Every structure is written in C-alpha cells, then in structure tokens.
Tab-separated table of C-alpha atoms in Angstrom:
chain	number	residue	atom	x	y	z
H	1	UNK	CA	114.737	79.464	99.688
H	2	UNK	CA	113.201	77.365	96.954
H	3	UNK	CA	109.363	77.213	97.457
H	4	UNK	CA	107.609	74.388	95.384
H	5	UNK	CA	104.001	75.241	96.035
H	6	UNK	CA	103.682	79.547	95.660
H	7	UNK	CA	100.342	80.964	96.412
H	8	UNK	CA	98.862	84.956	96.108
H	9	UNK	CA	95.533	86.294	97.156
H	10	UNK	CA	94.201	89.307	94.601
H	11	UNK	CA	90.593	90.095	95.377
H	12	UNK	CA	88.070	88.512	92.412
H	13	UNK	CA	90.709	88.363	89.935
H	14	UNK	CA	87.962	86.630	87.573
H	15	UNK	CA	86.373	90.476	87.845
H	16	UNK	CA	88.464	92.933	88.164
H	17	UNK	CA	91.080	94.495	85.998
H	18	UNK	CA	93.086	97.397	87.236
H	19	UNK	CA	96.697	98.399	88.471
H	20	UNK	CA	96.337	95.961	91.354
H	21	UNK	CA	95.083	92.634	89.035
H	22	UNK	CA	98.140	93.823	86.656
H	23	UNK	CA	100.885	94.045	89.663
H	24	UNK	CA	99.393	90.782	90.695
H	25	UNK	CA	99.657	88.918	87.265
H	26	UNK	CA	102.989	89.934	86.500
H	27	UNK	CA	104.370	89.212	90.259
H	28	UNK	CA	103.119	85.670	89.469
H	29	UNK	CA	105.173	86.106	86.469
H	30	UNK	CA	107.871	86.898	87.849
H	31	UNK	CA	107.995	84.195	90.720
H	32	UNK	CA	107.038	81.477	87.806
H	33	UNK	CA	110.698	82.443	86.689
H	34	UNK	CA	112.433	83.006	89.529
H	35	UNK	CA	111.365	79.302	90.541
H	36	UNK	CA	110.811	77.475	87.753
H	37	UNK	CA	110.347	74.007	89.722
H	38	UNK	CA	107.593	75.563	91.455
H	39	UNK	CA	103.662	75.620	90.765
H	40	UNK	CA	102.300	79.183	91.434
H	41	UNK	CA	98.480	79.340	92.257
H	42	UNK	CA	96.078	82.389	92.463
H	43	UNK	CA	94.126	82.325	95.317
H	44	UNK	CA	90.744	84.257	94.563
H	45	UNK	CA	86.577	84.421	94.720
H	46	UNK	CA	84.598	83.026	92.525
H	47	UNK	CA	80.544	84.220	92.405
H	48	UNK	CA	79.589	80.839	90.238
H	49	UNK	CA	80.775	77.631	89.513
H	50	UNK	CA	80.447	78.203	85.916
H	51	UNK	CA	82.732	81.558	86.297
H	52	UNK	CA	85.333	79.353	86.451
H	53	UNK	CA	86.151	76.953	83.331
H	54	UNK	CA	90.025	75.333	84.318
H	55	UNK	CA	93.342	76.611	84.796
H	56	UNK	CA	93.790	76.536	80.554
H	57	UNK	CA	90.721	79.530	80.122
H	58	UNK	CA	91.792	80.688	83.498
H	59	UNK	CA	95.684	81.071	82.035
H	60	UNK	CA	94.385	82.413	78.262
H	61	UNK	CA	92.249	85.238	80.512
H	62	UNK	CA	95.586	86.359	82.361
H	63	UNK	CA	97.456	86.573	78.941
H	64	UNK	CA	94.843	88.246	76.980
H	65	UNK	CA	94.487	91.034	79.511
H	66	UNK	CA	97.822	91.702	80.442
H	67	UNK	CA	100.499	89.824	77.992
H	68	UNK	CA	102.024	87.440	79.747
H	69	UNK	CA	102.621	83.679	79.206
H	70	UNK	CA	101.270	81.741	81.669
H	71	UNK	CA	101.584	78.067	81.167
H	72	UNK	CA	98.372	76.194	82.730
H	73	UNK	CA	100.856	73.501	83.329
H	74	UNK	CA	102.538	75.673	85.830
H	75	UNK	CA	99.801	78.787	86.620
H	76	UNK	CA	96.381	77.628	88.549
H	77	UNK	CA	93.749	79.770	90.157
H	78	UNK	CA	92.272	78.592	93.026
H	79	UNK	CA	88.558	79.439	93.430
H	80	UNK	CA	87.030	80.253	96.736
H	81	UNK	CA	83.102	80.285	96.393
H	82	UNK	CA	82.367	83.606	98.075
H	83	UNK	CA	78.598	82.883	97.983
H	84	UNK	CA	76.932	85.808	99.554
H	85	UNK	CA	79.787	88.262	100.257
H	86	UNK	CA	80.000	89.262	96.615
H	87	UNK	CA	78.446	92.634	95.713
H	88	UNK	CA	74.888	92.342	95.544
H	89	UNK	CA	75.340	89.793	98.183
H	90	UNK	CA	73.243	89.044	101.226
H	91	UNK	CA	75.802	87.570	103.562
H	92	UNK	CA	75.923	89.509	107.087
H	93	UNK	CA	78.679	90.288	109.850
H	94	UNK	CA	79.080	86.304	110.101
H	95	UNK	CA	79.075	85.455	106.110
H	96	UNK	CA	81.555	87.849	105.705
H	97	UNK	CA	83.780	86.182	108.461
H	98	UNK	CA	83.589	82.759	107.966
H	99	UNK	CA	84.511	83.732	104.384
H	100	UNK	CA	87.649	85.346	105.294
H	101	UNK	CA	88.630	82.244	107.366
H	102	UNK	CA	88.349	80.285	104.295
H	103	UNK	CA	90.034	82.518	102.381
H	104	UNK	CA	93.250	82.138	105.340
H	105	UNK	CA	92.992	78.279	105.484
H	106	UNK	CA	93.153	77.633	102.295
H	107	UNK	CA	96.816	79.725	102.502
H	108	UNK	CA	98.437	76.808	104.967
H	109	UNK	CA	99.765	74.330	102.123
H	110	UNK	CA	101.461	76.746	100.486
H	111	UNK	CA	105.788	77.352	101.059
H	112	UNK	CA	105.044	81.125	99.949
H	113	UNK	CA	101.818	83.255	100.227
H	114	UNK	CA	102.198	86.854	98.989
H	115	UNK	CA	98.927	88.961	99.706
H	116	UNK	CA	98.525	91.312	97.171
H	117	UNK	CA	95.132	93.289	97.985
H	118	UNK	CA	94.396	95.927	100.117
H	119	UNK	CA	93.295	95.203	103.723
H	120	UNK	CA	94.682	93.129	106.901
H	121	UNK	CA	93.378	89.866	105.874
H	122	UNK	CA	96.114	87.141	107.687
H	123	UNK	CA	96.850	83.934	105.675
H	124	UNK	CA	99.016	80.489	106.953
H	125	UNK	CA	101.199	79.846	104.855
H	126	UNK	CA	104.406	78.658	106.073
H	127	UNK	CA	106.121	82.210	105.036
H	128	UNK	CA	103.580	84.934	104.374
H	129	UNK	CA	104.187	88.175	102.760
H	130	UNK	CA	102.191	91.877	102.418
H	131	UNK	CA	101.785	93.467	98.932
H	132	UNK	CA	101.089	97.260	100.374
H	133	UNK	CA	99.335	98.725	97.772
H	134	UNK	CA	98.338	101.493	100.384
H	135	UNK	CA	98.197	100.652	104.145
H	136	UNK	CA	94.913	101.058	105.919
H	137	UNK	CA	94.584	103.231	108.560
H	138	UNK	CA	94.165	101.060	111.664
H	139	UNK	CA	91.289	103.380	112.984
H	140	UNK	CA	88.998	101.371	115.866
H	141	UNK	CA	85.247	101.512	116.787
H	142	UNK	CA	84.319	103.659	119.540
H	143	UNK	CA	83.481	101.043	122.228
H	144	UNK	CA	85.616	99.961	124.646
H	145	UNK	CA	85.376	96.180	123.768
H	146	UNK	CA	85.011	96.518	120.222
H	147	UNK	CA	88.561	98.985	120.495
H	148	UNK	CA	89.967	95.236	122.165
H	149	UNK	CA	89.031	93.111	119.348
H	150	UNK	CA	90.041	95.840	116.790
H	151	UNK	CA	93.749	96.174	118.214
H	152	UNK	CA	94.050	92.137	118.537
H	153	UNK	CA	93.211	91.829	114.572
H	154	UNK	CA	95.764	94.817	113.562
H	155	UNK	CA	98.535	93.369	116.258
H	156	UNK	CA	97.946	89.559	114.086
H	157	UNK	CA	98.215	91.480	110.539
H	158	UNK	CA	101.290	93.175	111.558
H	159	UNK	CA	102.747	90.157	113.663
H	160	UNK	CA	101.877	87.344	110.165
H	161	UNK	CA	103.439	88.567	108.021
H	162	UNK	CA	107.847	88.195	107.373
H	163	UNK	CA	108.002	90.588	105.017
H	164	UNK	CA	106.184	93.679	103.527
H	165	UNK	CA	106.486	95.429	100.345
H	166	UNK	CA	105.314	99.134	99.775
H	167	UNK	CA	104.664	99.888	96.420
H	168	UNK	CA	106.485	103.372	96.796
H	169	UNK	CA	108.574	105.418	98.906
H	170	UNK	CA	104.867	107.338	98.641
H	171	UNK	CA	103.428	104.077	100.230
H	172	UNK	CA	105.930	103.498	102.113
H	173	UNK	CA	105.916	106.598	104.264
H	174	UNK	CA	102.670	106.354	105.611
H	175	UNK	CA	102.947	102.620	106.114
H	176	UNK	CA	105.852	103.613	108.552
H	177	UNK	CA	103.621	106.104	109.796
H	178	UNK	CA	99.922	104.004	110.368
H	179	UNK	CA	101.701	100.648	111.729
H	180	UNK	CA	104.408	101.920	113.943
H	181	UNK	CA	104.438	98.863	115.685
H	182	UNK	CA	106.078	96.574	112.483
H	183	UNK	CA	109.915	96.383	112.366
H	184	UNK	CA	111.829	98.787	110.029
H	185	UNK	CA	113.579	95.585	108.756
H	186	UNK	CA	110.696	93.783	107.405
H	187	UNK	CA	109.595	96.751	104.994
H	188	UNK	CA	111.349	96.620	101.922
H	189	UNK	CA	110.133	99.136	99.123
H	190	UNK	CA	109.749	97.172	96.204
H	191	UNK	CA	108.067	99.192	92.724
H	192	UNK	CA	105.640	97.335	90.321
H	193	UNK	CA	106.330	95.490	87.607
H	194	UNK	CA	105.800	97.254	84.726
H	195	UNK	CA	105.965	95.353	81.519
H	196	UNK	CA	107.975	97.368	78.526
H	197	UNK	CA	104.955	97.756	75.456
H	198	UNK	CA	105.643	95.738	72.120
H	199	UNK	CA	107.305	98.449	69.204
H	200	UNK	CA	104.582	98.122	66.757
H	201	UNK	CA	106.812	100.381	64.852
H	202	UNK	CA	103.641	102.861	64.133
H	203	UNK	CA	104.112	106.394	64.217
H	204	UNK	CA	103.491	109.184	66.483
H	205	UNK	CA	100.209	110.788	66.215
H	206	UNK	CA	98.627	113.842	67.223
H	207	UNK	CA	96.971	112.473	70.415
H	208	UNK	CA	96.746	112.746	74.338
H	209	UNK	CA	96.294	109.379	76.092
H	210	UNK	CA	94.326	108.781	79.253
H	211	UNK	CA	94.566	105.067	80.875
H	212	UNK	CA	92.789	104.492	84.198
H	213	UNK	CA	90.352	102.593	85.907
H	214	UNK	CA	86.877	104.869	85.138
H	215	UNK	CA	85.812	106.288	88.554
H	216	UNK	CA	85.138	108.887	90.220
H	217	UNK	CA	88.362	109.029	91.783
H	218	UNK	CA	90.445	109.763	88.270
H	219	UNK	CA	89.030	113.481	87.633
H	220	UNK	CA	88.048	112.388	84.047
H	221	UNK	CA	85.988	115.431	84.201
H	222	UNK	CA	89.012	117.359	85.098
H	223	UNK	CA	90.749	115.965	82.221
H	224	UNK	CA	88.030	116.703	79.739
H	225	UNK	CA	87.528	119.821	80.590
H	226	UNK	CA	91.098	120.729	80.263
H	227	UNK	CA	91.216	119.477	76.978
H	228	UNK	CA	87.604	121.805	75.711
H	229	UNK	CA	88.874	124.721	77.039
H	230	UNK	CA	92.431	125.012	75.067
H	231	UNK	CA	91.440	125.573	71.534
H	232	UNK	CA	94.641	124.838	70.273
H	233	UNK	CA	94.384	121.347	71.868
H	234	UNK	CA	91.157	120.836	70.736
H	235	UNK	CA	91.725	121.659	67.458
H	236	UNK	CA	95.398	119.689	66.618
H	237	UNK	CA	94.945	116.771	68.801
H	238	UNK	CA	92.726	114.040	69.977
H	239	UNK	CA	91.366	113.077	73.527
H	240	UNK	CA	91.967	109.414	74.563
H	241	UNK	CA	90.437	107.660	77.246
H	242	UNK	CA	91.023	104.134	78.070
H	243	UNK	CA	90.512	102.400	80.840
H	244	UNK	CA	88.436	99.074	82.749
H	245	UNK	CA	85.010	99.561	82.869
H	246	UNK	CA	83.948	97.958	86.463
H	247	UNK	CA	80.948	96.427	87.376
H	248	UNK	CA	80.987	98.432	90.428
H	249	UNK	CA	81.266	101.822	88.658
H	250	UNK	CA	78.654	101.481	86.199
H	251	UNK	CA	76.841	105.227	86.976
H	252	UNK	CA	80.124	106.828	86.831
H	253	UNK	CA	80.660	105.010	83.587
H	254	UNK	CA	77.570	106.371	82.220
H	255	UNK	CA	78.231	109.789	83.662
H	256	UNK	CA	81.562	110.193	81.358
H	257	UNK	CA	79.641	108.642	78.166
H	258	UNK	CA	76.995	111.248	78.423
H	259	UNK	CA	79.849	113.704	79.147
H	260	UNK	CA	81.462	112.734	75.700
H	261	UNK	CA	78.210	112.389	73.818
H	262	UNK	CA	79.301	115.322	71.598
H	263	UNK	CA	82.305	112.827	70.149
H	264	UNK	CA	85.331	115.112	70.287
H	265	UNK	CA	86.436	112.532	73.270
H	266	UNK	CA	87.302	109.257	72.322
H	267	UNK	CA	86.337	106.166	74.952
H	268	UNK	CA	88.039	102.718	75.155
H	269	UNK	CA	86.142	100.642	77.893
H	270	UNK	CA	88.072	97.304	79.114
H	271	UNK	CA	90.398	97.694	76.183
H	272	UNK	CA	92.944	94.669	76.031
H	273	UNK	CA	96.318	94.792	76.262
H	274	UNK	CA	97.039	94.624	72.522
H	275	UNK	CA	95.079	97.539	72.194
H	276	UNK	CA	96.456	99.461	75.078
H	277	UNK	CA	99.871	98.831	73.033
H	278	UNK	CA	98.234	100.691	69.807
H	279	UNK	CA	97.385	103.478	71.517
H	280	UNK	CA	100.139	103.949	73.812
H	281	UNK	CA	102.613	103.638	70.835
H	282	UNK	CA	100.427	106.190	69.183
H	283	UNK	CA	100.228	108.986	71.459
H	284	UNK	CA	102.445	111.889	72.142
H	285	UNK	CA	101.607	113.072	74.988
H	286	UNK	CA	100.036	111.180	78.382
H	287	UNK	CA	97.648	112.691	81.057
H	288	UNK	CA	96.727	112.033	84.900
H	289	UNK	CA	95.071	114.052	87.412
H	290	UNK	CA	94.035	111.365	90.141
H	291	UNK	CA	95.095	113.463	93.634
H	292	UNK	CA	93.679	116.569	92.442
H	293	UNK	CA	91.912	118.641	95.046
H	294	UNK	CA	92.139	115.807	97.387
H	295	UNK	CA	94.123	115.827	100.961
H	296	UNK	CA	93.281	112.371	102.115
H	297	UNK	CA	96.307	110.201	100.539
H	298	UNK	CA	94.053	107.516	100.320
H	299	UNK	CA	92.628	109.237	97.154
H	300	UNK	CA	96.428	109.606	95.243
H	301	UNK	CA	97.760	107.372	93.038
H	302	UNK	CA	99.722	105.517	94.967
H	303	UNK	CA	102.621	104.650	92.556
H	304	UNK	CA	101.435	104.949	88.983
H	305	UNK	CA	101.332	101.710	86.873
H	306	UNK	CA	100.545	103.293	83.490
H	307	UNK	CA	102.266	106.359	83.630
H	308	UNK	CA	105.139	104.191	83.784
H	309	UNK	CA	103.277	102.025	80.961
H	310	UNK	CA	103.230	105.051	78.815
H	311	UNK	CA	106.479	106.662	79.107
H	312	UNK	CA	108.115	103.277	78.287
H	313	UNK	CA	106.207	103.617	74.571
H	314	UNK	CA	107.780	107.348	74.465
H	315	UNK	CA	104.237	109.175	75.424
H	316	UNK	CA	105.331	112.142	77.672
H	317	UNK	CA	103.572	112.173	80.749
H	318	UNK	CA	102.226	115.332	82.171
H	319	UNK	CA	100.466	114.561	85.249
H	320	UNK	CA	99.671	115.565	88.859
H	321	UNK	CA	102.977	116.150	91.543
H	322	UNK	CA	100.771	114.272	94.058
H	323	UNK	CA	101.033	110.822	95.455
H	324	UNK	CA	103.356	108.089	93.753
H	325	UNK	CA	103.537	110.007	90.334
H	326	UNK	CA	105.908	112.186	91.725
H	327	UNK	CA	108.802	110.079	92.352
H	328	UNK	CA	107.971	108.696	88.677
H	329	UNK	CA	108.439	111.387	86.848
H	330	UNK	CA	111.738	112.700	87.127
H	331	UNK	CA	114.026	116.162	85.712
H	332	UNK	CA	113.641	116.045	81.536
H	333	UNK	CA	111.537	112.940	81.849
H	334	UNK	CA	108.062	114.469	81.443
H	335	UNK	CA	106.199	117.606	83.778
H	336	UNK	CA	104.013	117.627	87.236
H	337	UNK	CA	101.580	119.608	87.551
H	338	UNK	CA	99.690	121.201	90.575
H	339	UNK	CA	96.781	123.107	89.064
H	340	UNK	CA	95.109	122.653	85.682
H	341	UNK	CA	96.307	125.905	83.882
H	342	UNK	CA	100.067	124.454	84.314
H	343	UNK	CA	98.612	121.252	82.641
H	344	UNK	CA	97.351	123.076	80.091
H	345	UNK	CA	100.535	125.189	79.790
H	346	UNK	CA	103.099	122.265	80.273
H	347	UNK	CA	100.969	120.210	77.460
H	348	UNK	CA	100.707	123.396	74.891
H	349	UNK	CA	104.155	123.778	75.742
H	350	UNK	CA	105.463	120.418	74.074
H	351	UNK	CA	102.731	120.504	71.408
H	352	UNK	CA	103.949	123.437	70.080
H	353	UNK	CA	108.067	122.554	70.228
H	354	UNK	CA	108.947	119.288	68.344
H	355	UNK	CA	112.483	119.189	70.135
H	356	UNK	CA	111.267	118.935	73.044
H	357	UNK	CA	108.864	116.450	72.813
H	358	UNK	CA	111.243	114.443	70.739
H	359	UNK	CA	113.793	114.951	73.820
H	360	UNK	CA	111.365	114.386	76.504
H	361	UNK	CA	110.060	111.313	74.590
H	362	UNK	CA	113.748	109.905	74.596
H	363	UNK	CA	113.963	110.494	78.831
H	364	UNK	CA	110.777	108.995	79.369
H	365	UNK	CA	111.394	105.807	77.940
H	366	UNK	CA	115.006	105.848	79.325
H	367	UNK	CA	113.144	105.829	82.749
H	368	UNK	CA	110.790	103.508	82.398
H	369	UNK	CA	113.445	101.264	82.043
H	370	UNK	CA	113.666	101.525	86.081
H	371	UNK	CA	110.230	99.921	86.400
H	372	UNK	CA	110.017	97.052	83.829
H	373	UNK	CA	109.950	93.269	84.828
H	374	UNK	CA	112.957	92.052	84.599
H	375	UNK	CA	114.253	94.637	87.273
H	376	UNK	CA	111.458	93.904	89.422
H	377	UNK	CA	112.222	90.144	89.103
H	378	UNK	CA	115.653	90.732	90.057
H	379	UNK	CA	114.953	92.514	92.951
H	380	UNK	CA	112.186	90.013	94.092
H	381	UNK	CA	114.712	87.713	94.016
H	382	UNK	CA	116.736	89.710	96.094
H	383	UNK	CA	114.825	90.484	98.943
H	384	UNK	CA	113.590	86.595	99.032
H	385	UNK	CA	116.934	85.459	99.774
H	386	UNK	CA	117.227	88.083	102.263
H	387	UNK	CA	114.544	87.626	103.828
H	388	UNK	CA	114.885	83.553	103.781
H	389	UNK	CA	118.231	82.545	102.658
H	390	UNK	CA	118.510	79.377	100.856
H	391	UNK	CA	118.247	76.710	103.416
H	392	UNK	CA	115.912	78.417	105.599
C-alpha cells in the first residue's frame, strides 16, 4: 500500500497534552517515514479561528511538546470549528451530532485514516483504522427504540473499520471481550511509540519522579503521602511531580498545589519535553499508582507511556501491578506493587543498596528498548502491508 494523502483524528490536539496527544504525534511520525511521498494531516477541533495560526506554528507546537521534527511542508492539521460542542459549550443533542458528521466527512479524501481517540466515532476514508486506547463498553439506553439505534451505531464502528490496534495485551483483552462481534483477524496489538530521552550526560540525583496527567485519577495524594510518611525518603530524596495541567482539571490542580503548599513536593505543570528530559535523566527512582483501589479497568493505566519514558533514561520504576504497567515492567527491570507499604518497601529497598539500583537501572533501559519508535515504526509497517498489501 502506498497512501499519498494520510489523515488521524486526536480529540483537540491544539488543547490537550497527554499519553494519547503523544501516541498520536509520534504515530504521525512514524507514518511521515514510513511514506515519505505522502502528506500526513491531523484531523482535529478548533474553539477559534485565531487558535489556529498555519501548519508552520501548528508543526513548531508538535515539536516543542513532544520532540519530533515535523516538517510543515509535509505535517498539516486540519481544523474542524467545533463551535458549541467545546467545553463550556452550549450545543445540544443535535450540535453535538452534526459535529461528529463533520468530523467523518471530512475523513473521505484521505487513502488512510487512523482514529486515535477514545470512542466509536466512524470516519470515510477509503481504509480506516481504530487506535484502541481502551474500548468502550457498548452499554445501551434502557428503551426499547433507543436499545435499536444504540446497537446500529456500535454494529457501524465495529463493521468501518479494517483494522484495530490495542494499545496492550491489557487493552486488548477486554476489547476481545466488549466487541465480540469484530473478527480476531483485524485486532492486531500494536504498543506505543515511545521515544528514547536525549543523554544529557547529567548525573543521577537523589530524586523520585512522578509524570502524569494531574487528575484525580493518578492518586497524587497516594503518592504524596507515601513519600511524608517514610522519613528516610523524606529526608535523602526529593518528590517530583510533573505532569499537563488541563483546562478541564483545574480544581484538582489546585487541590495538589494546596496539598504541597508546605514545599517538600516539587510541581512541574505542562513541563516541555526538554524539561521532561532533565528530570527524567535526573532521577533514580520513578513512581505510579494510577489503578489503585479501583476495580473498574476503565480507571488503570492502560499501557503506560512514561513509565516506559522513564526507564529508557535509567529511572527505576516502581509502580502499581494493575492495568498495562504490568506487562511493562518485567523480572530485574524495576518492582510492582499492590499496596502502598510494598511501595514504600520496594523504593527504601533500592535507596538504600547502590547495586541494585545500578543493576535495575541497567534492565530498565535495556527494556525500554522494546517500546521506542523505531520498533513501533517497523511494526506499523508491518501490519500495513498485512493488512493491505502493496497493490491493494
């Protein structure tokens, strides 16, 4: 297959910055190289005309936040006024529907449409394919007619799309398990792209990294609390949190500020990805506790984007054996955790034996090797020209 016009939907990519705007980014990478005749276009909303300045600021905002080199030559966002529908918005049932069939149209002159955001949204391109970040569950209304309508819209999603890729054997699982009705031979699991962090060449420092999204949903609380309570921590080594600072979490953002107030926890809100670098390259030791207490596997982390991120700069990761993060982590490469005395345990445990962080250090970078870009490229590659061989 050699596509010429390339085209992925990520939800308000002007706005957002996460794991799912990252995987997004450095897919488009990825594809960019894979087909280098080809132009690759982000298909996204925009809330203003004046959010949007050209493909050249568009390109420089990509590479600032997540270091890549997108040519604007090559790289183009698409804008889709979403007038209404944004948050805040006062679109109703309607708005919110003739938005999404704008948001499909404007899929049918592209060769290749990946969609990369959670949801069932359908697009038209002439081959489409599903990003599963986490499947949703197709639960229906009540009423008898509204169950109708419901079960037509999830029979389209799983019927549009050629291929799907979970983002995890994790993912994968329950995507076998909520959409029974897609064939076993159009999943193919497919892991993020992780890309490796720059050697800065700095030294190791005395200091536990946190990198998330800030919301509820990451137990920074958790995390914080840990950290108080182990006077040994608190006394050799400093708390790091870094992480995007959402429009849409704003009280939770506040809640964690006042909850560091006293300054023995250090914040890094929307930090960029030269200064992720710094810190990752300086820490020893990595923390993550989203999944804790929870049962609904909505609420896991679903794969793990900067645990991976982390382990590649030699932090060892200590986090949660729930959700994605467990298939990460592997024998030598780091600990799991199921409770927070073990975290406390497993993390006293290195700080206190320089061997074994040293060796542990070694194995997580050796396995972070699995993730990085250039094996996810391959194996895009590969499952594109199974799916649609050249000539198809």
């Amino acid at each position: 297959m050699q596509p010429r016009n390339i085209g992925l939907y990520i939800h308000e990519v002007l706005y957002n910055r996460g794991g799912t705007e990252a995987y997004t980014v450095r897919m488009a990478a990825a594809l960019a190289e894979l087909y280098p005749e080809a132009a690759v276009s982000f298909v996204s909303e925009c809330h203003a005309p004046a959010d949007y300045e050209g493909d050249a600021a568009f390109c420089a905002l990509m590479n600032e936040r997540y270091g890549v080199t997108f040519d604007p030559d090559r790289v183009h966002l698409k804008p889709v006024s979403d007038a209404g529908t944004a948050p805040g918005g006062t679109a109703g049932r309607l708005g919110r529907l003739l938005f999404r069939r704008r948001l499909s149209a404007g899929s049918r002159g592209f060769d290749l449409f990946f969609y990369c955001s959670r949801g069932y949204l359908t697009f038209r391109a002439k081959r489409n394919i599903a990003v599963i970040h986490f499947p949703m569950q197709p639960d229906g209304p009540e009423s008898l007619p509204a169950r109708f309508l419901h079960a037509l819209r999830h029979r389209a999603f799983a019927a549009s799309y050629d291929a799907f890729l979970p983002n995890s054997t994790f993912t994968q699982g329950y995507l076998e398990q909520y959409w029974p009705d897609i064939p076993r031979d159009k999943i193919r699991l497919l892991y993020p792209p992780i890309a490796p962090v720059p050697d800065r060449g700095l030294p190791k420092e005395k200091l536990i990294l946190v990198c998330s999204r800030i919301d509820a949903s990451k137990k920074l609380e958790l995390l914080i609390d840990a950290y108080r309570s182990s006077t040994f921590l608190h006394e050799n080594y400093r708390l790091v949190i870094a992480g995007n600072n959402a429009s849409d979490t704003v009280d939770y953002w506040e809640k964690i500020c006042a909850y560091t107030s006293s300054g023995d926890v250090t914040l890094y809100p929307n930090a960029s990805w030269d200064t992720m670098a710094d810190l990752y390259a300086r820490a020893e030791i990595f923390w993550h506790s989203k999944g804790y207490g929870e049962d609904d596997p909505y609420m896991m982390e679903h794969f793990g984007m900067t645990t991976v991120e982390a382990m590649g700069a030699g932090c060892v990761p200590v986090v949660i054996d729930r959700g994605g993060q467990a298939e990460i982590v592997t024998e030598g490469a780091g600990f799991k955790w199921t409770t927070p005395a073990e975290l406390l345990a497993r993390t006293e445990e290195l700080a206190r034996d320089p061997a074994l962080l040293a060796r542990m250090s070694q194995a997580a970078r050796q396995r972070a090797a699995y993730f990085y870009t250039d094996a996810f490229r391959d194996q895009l590659g590969g499952i594109l020209e199974d799916a649609f061989p050249s000539g198809n």
